[in-house]
Structures are given as C-alpha cells and as structure tokens.
Amino acid sequence: MTVYTEKMHVMNTYARWDVTIVKGSGTTVWDHTGKAYLDCTSGIGVTSLGHCPPAVSAKLHQQLDTLWHSSNVTQHPLQEELGKKLTELSGLDQVFFCNSGAEANEAAIKLARRYAQKTKNEDRFEIITFEQSFHGRTLATLTATGQQKVKEGFNPLPAGFITVPYGDVEAVKNVTTNQTCAVLLELVQGEGGVHPASMEFVTELYAWCKSNDILLMIDEVQTGIGRTGEWFSYQHYGIVPDVITLAKGLGSGFPIGAMLATEAVAAAFSPGSHGTTFGGNQLATTAGMATLLEMEQQNVLSHVKAMSEYLLDALKDIAKQYPHQIKGVRGLGLMVGLEMTGEVSGYLKAAQQKGVLLLQAGPNVIRLLPALIIQKSEIDQLVLVLKEILQSGEK
C-alpha cells in the first residue's frame, strides 16, 4: 500500500485527513498501519449497512460473473425490479436511475422545467431553494445550493434559481412568480449544519406549492433509505412530494442515484429528453435491490429509531455536562449534529487519534452519520471518546 507524501497525481479537491483506510467490515475500518476505527461517517452517509455487508456482497459477486453493464437502449429487468420496489416504498410512480446525488438533482431540475414547459405549456423555469442547502457540484446543482463557498470562481452561474432563508414560508411566497416551477428542499440540511425542518414549515410549504401548482421536490440524497428512521424523511411529515432524489445509502457504497416522480410529472420525460450511459447498470441495481431487501429483512428502520433515541439521549446528557463547549444537539434518526461553541476540526482530529471517525457540517458542528446497524455498545464507545476529549480539552 503506497501512502503518498510527495506531490500527488490526483487533483487537490479534498482537504484529506491524515488517515488511509484500507479495509472495512461492519462499523469498523482499518488504516494501512492496522489501526482500527469506529466509523461514525459511513462514507458520508453511504455505507448504511456497514462496510461490505455480506448479503449485498454475495449478490454483487453473483452478478459480477453474469453481466456488469449493458446499454440503456436494451431492456433492463433489474432496473424495473428496483424501480418497482422504490415506488412501493415511496408512494411515487416512476424512477430514473443515474450514478450520484448530483446527477439525481440535475435530473430533477431538468424534469421540473420540462414538465412546466412541455407538458403544461407554461413559461416557467425558476426553482426556489434555501440558504445553507447542498444539492451537488454540477453547475446547476451548485447554483441551487444555498452556500456561497461552493459557487466561488464558477461565474457566470445558470439563471433560474432563487434562494431564501430556510424555514421561511413567507419568503417563499414573496419570491413566487408566474415563472416559478418548483421548490427544492432538504428536510434535514446535512452539509448546512444538520437542521431538521419544522412540521409547521413543511405543512405550510406543501399547501402553498399545491395551491399554486408548484412542484415540491425533496432532496433525499442524504436523508433517504432509512437514515432518519423512515425510508424517506418526508414520511415524518405526512406529505408525498412530486419528486424526490436519492443516492448515498441506496447501494451500500456502490455508486447509484435515482430520481422518483409522480406519473404525471414523469411523463414530461420522453426518449431522448434525458439519459445516462452508466446509470442503473446491472451491478448498481443489484446493489440497490440487495440493500433494500436486507434492510427489510433485518428490520433496520426500527433499529434506527431505537439507536437514534439512545444516541440523542446520551448526547444531550453530555451537552448538560459541558455547556461551555456544546451549544446544542439536533437531528433526526441517525443524522445528528452536535453544535459546539467553537470550531470542531480539533475535536475531529482528537477523535481520530482515539479511534473514532467523525464528520463536520460547517465550522462549528460535529456531524454523526454512523451505519444504520450501529449497536448500543458502539454508541457507548463514541460517547466515551467524546467525554474524554471534552474533559481533557483536546481540540
């Protein structure tokens, strides 16, 4: 295993940790020295069933000896099987498969405009998004993102996106015009600091979109596939949106994305209007279907709810003990933010040294995205490490 210390041959687009992961199993990963870590990042919300889940691995190995890829101009029974499963779980009607969350959101943006312009014959193209949101790194999705830092140096940005304060329905109403075609929303902002939307906000926004014939599109890239304790975060709010986007946890680490829509909206796409070379190939859809079936068989959603309660209670206890270092705890399911009074990079480094991998969401929030199979004993390990760091002042 080569660990590079000289000039790298990969572009410098990541502020990489000084950790080289070479192996993973369940909630544990090992670096090139053999040191083990409790992984509370799950590859930024990707390896929801843990690393190399045996049930998914077995299905992938079987498919590897059968067929990896064929063009999307051929019939794809595995796509249809996974699509049927996703529509049953979501209450939506049709699926477009792609490779990533950014591609899923790009597809949603295109679908919203095409639905307005081709199906309804209306000159609508504007999409309302929210401050501190994150929707991807393509030009359209970074423009939709409500964080200026991801936009710097990429001007001119595409027109047609209006960003308003998160949770503010009146702001949405104020910028709605006869050119508004959709609202794009994360119900728990991940990169923006782990902020769950309030029930009042979602209920009012949903009613506004319905009464004004505006599509409500929910970005479930990080929240979807059980992360919040339901298959999709909108199921906590008693609504069914027009469009949702998925990726991350759908394939247990194998790259796959998906956009789902109601039948009426999906009909705006026709042959040639959108497409992908690799999206939804045989390996990706095998991983997706195996992931969903394993989650059902292992009753993962119930486990997430139980572990979420256990984790949040433990973190709230810590917050009471260290009020000068912790401002608050928030989250939904196993998507949790620990807001600190100062920058958190030092806390992450100290945790790494003690064998726990954590994320951050902005400068002051420790973000926890453990595998959905995490156990109480592993949460106890995490809590113990956090207490040790806070007690010692390591950061």
PDB file of C-alpha atoms in Angstrom, residues 67 136 186 299 316:
ATOM      1  CA  LEU A  67     -23.192  -9.219 -16.515  1.00  0.00           C
ATOM      2  CA  GLY A 136     -24.413  18.936  -5.645  1.00  0.00           C
ATOM      3  CA  GLU A 186     -33.773  19.170   2.115  1.00  0.00           C
ATOM      4  CA  ASN A 299     -35.939  -4.542  10.304  1.00  0.00           C
ATOM      5  CA  LYS A 316     -27.998  15.579  25.428  1.00  0.00           C
TER       6      LYS A 316
END
